[in-house]
Short mmCIF file of C-alpha atoms in Angstrom, two decimals:
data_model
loop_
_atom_site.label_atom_id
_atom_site.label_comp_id
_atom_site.label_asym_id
_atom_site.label_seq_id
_atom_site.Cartn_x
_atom_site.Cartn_y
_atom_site.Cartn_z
CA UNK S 1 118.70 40.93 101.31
CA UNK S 2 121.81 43.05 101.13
CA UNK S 3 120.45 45.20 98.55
CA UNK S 4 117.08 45.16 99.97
CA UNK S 5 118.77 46.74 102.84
CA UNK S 6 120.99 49.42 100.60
CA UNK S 7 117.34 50.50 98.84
CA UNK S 8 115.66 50.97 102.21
CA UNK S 9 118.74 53.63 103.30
CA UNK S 10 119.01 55.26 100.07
CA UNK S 11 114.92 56.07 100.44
CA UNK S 12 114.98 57.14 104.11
CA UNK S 13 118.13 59.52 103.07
CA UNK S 14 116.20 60.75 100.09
CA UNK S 15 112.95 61.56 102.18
CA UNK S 16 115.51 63.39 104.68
CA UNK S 17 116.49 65.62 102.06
CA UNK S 18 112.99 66.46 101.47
CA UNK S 19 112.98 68.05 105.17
CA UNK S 20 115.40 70.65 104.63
CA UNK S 21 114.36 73.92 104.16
CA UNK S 22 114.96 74.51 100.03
CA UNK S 23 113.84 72.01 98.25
CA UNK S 24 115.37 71.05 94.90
CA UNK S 25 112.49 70.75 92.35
CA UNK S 26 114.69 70.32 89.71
CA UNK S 27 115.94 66.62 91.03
CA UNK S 28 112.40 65.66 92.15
CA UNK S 29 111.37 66.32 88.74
CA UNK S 30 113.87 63.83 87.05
CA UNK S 31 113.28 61.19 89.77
CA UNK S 32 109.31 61.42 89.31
CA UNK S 33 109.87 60.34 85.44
CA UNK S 34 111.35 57.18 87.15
CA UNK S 35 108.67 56.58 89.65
CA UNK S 36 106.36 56.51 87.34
CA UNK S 37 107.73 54.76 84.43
CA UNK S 38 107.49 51.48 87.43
CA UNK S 39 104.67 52.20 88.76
CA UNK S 40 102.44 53.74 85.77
CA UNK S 41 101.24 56.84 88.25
CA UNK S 42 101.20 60.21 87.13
CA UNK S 43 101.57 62.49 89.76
CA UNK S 44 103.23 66.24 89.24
CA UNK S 45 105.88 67.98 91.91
CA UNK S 46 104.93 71.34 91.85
CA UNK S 47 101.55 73.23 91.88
CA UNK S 48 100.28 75.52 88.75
CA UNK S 49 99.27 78.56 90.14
CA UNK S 50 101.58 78.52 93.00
CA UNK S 51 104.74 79.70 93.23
CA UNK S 52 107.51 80.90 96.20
CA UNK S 53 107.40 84.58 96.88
CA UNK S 54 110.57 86.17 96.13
CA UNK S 55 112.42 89.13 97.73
CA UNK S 56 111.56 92.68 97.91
CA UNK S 57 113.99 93.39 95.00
CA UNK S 58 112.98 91.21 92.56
CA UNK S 59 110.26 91.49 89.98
CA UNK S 60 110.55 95.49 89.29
CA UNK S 61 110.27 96.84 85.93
CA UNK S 62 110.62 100.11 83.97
CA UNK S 63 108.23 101.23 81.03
CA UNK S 64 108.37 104.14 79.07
CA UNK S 65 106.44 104.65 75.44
CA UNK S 66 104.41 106.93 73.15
CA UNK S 67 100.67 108.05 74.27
CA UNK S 68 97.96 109.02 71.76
CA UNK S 69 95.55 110.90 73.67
CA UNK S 70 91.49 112.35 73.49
CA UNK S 71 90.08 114.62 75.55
CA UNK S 72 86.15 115.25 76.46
CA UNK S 73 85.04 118.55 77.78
CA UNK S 74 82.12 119.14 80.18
CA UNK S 75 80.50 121.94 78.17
CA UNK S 76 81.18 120.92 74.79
CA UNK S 77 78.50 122.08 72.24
CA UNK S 78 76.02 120.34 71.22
CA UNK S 79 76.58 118.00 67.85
CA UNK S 80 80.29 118.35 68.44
CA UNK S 81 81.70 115.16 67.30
CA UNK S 82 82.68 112.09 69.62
CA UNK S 83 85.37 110.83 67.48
CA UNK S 84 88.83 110.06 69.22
CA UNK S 85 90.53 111.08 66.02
CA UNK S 86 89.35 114.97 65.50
CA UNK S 87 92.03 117.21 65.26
CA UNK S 88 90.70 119.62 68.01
CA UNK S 89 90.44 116.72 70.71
CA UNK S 90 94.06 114.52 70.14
CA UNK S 91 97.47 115.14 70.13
CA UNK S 92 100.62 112.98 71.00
CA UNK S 93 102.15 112.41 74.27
CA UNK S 94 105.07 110.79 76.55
CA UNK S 95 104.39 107.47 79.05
CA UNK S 96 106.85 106.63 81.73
CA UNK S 97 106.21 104.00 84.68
CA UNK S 98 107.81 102.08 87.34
CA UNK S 99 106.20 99.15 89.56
CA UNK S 100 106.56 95.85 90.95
CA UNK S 101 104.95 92.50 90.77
CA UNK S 102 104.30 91.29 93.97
CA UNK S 103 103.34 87.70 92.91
CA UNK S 104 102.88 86.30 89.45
CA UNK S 105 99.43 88.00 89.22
CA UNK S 106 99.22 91.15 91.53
CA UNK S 107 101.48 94.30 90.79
CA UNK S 108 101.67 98.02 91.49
CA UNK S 109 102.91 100.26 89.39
CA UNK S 110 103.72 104.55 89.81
CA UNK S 111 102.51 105.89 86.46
CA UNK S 112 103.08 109.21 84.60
CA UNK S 113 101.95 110.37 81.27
CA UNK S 114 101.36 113.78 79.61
CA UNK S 115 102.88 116.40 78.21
CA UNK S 116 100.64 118.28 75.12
CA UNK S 117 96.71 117.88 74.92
CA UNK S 118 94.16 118.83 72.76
CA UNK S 119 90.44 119.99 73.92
CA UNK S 120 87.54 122.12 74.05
CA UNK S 121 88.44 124.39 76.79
CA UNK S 122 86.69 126.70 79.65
CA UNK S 123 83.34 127.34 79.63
CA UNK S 124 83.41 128.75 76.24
CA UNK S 125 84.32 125.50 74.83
CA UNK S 126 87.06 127.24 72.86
CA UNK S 127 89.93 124.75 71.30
CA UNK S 128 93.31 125.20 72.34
CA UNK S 129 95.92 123.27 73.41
CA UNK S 130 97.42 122.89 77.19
CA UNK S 131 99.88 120.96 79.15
CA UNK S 132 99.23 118.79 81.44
CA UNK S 133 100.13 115.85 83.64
CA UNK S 134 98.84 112.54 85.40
CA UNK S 135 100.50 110.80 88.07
CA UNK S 136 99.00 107.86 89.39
CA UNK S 137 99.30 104.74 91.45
CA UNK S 138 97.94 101.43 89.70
CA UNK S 139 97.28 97.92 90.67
CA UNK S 140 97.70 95.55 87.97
CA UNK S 141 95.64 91.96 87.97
CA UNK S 142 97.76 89.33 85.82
CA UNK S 143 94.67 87.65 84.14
CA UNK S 144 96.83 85.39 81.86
CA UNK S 145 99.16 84.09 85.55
CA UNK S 146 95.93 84.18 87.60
CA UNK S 147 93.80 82.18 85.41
CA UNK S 148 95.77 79.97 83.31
CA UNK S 149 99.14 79.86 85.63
CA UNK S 150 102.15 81.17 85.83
CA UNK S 151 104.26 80.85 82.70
CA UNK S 152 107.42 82.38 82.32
CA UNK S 153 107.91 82.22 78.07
CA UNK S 154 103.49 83.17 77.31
CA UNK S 155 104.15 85.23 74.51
CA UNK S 156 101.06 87.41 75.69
CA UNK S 157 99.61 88.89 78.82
CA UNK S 158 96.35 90.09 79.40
CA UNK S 159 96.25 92.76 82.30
CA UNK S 160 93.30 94.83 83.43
CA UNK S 161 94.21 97.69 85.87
CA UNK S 162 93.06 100.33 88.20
CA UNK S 163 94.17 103.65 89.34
CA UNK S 164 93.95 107.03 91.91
CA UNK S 165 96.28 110.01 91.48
CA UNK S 166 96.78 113.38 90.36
CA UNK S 167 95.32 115.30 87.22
CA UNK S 168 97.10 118.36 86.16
CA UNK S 169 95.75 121.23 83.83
CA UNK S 170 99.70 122.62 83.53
CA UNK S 171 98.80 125.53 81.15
CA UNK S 172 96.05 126.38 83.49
CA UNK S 173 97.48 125.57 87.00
CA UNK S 174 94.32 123.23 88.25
CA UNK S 175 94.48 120.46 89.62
CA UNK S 176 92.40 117.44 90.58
CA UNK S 177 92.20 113.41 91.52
CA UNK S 178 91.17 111.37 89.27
CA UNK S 179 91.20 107.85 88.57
CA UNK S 180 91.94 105.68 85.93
CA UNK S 181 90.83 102.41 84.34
CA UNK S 182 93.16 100.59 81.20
CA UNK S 183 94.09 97.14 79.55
CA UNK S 184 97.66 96.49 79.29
CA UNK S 185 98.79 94.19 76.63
CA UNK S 186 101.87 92.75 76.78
CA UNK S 187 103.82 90.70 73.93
CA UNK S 188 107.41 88.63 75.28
CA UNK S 189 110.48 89.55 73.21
CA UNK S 190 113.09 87.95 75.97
CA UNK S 191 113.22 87.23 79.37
CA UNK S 192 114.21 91.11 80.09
CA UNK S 193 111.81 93.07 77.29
CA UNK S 194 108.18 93.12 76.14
CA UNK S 195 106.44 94.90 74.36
CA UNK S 196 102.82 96.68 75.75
CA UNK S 197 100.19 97.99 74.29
CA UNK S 198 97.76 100.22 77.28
CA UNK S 199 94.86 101.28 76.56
CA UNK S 200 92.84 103.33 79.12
CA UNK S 201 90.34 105.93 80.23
CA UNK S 202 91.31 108.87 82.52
CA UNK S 203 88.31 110.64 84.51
CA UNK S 204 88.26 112.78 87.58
CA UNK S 205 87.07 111.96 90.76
CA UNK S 206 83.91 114.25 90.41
CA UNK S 207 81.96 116.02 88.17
CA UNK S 208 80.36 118.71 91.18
CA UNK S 209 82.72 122.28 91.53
CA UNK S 210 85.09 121.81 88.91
CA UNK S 211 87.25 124.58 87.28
CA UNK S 212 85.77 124.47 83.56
CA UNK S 213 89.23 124.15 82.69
CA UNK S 214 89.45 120.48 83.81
CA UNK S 215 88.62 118.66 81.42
CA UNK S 216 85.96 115.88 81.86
CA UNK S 217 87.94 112.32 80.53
CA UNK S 218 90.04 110.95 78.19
CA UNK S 219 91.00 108.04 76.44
CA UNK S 220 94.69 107.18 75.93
CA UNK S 221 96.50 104.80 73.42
CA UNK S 222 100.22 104.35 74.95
CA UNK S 223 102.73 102.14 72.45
CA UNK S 224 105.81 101.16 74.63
CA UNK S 225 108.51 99.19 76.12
CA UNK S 226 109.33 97.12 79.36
CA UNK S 227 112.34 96.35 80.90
CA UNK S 228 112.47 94.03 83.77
CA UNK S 229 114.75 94.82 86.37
CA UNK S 230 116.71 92.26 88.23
CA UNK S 231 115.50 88.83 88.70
CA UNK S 232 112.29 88.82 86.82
CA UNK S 233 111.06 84.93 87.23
CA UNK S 234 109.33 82.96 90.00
CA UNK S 235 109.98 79.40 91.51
CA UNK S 236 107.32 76.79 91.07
CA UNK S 237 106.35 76.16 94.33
CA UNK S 238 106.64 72.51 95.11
CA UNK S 239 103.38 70.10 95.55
CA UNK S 240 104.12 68.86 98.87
CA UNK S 241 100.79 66.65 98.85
CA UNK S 242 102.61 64.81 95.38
CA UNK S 243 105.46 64.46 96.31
CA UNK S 244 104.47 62.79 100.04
CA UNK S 245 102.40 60.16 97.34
CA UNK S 246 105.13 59.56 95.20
CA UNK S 247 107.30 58.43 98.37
CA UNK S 248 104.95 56.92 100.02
CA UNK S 249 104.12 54.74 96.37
CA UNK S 250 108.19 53.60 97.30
CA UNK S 251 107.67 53.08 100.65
CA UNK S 252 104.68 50.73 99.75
CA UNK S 253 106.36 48.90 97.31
CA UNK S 254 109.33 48.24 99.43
CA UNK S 255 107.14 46.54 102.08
CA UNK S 256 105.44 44.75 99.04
CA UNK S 257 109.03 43.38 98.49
CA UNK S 258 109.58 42.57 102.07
CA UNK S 259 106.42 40.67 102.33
CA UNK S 260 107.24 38.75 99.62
CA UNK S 261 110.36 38.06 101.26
CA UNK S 262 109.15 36.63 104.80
CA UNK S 263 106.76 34.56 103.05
CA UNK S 264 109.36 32.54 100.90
CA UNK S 265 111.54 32.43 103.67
CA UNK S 266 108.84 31.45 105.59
CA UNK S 267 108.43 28.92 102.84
CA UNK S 268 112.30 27.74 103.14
CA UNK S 269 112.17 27.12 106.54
CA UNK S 270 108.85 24.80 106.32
CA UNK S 271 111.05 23.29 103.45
CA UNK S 272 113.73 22.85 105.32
CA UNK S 273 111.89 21.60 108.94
CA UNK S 274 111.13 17.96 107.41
CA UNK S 275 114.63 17.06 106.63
CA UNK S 276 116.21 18.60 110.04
CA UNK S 277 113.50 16.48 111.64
CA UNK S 278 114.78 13.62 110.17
CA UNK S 279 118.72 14.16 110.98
CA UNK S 280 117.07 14.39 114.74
CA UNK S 281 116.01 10.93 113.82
#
């Protein structure tokens, strides 16, 4: 009965540890292994596409990398070549962001790429090369966290984004919004650096009233490098419906054992009730 007693504390104390505000995941995972090696049910502690929201300052990152860009004209002649790769249309350029994730799956990022461009130009369609500049704020989606959970070592991340900003004609001083549309394609190296691979389509806003020396779209091909800033992972967030089974599993089981208890007393004393009947005798 004594150690009855000694189980029944240590699981009230437990469960009163599981009321304070942080929970440690890390010793509910190695006491879960025990619960259900005895009692053969698999249940799991935290949740797979959840996880606890950490501070502002956590989860920012750095990029920077080489862009291969393509640019379209409005008033290109007709049978000019579509190919990305003409000499008249591409030339090499510079990629630099900075953003945040906000959860596993959702991020922002400030974008800017440029410098040198190649196109068919004004309303001549003349080629020449230009300067220019886009600046842009983007909202990455996480398709890899969103869909298959949150995983801190995937060695790849799929991530479709979307973007408004500036579009600069530098040569030419015009400007105009524009926004953008991309794939980033990220490959782990460590818990601090990737690897990405963005590939995207630049377009302004509208076609109507523009100088001729906007040019219509491009496509970009940016080759890079991330760097996360800071604390880069994200806490599982705990199962709270799991882990209220696997005590309640203990709790059941105890009063299992206490039933079985009452009934042999029970049994003892209706053993024992013949002889003191006797003595009486």
């Amino acid at each position: 009965m004594r150690q009855f007693i000694i189980t029944l504390f240590a699981l009230f104390a437990t469960s009163a540890s599981f009321a304070q505000e942080d929970i440690d995941i890390t010793a509910i995972a190695s006491e879960e292994s025990e619960v259900e090696a005895q009692s053969g049910w698999s249940t799991t502690t935290t949740r797979h596409n959840s996880v606890v929201t950490n501070s502002f300052f956590s989860n920012w990152f750095v990029s920077a990398g080489i862009a291969g860009s393509s640019f379209y004209g409005e008033n290109e002649p007709e049978g000019t070549s579509g190919s990305p790769f003409k000499s008249f249309r591409n030339n090499l350029g510079l990629s630099i962001a900075t953003g945040k994730w906000f959860t596993p799956g959702i991020g922002l990022r400030l974008k800017l790429n440029g410098l040198w461009g190649k196109g068919l130009i004004g309303e001549q369609a003349v080629e020449g090369s230009f300067k220019y500049l886009t600046l842009q704020v983007q909202t990455l989606f996480n398709f890899s966290n969103l869909f298959k959970g949150y995983n801190p070592t995937r060695l790849y991340n799929f991530i479709p984004y979307a973007g408004y900003g500036l579009m600069r004609n530098i040569s030419y001083n015009d400007n105009t919004l524009g926004i953008s549309f991309g794939l980033l394609n990220t490959f782990r190296l460590s818990d601090k650096v990737s690897l990405n691979l963005d590939l995207n389509y630049n377009k302004p806003v509208s076609d109507n009233h523009l100088s001729p020396y906007v040019l219509h779209y491009s496509y970009n091909l940016e080759f890079g490098i991330t760097y996360n800033i800071g604390k880069s992972k994200w806490k599982k967030a705990p199962d709270v419906e799991a882990i209220h089974e696997m005590y309640q599993m203990e709790i059941d089981a105890i009063n299992a054992q206490l039933h079985d208890e009452q009934q042999e007393n029970e049994q003892l004393r209706q053993q024992l009730s013949p002889t003191e009947h006797q003595e009486n005798e």
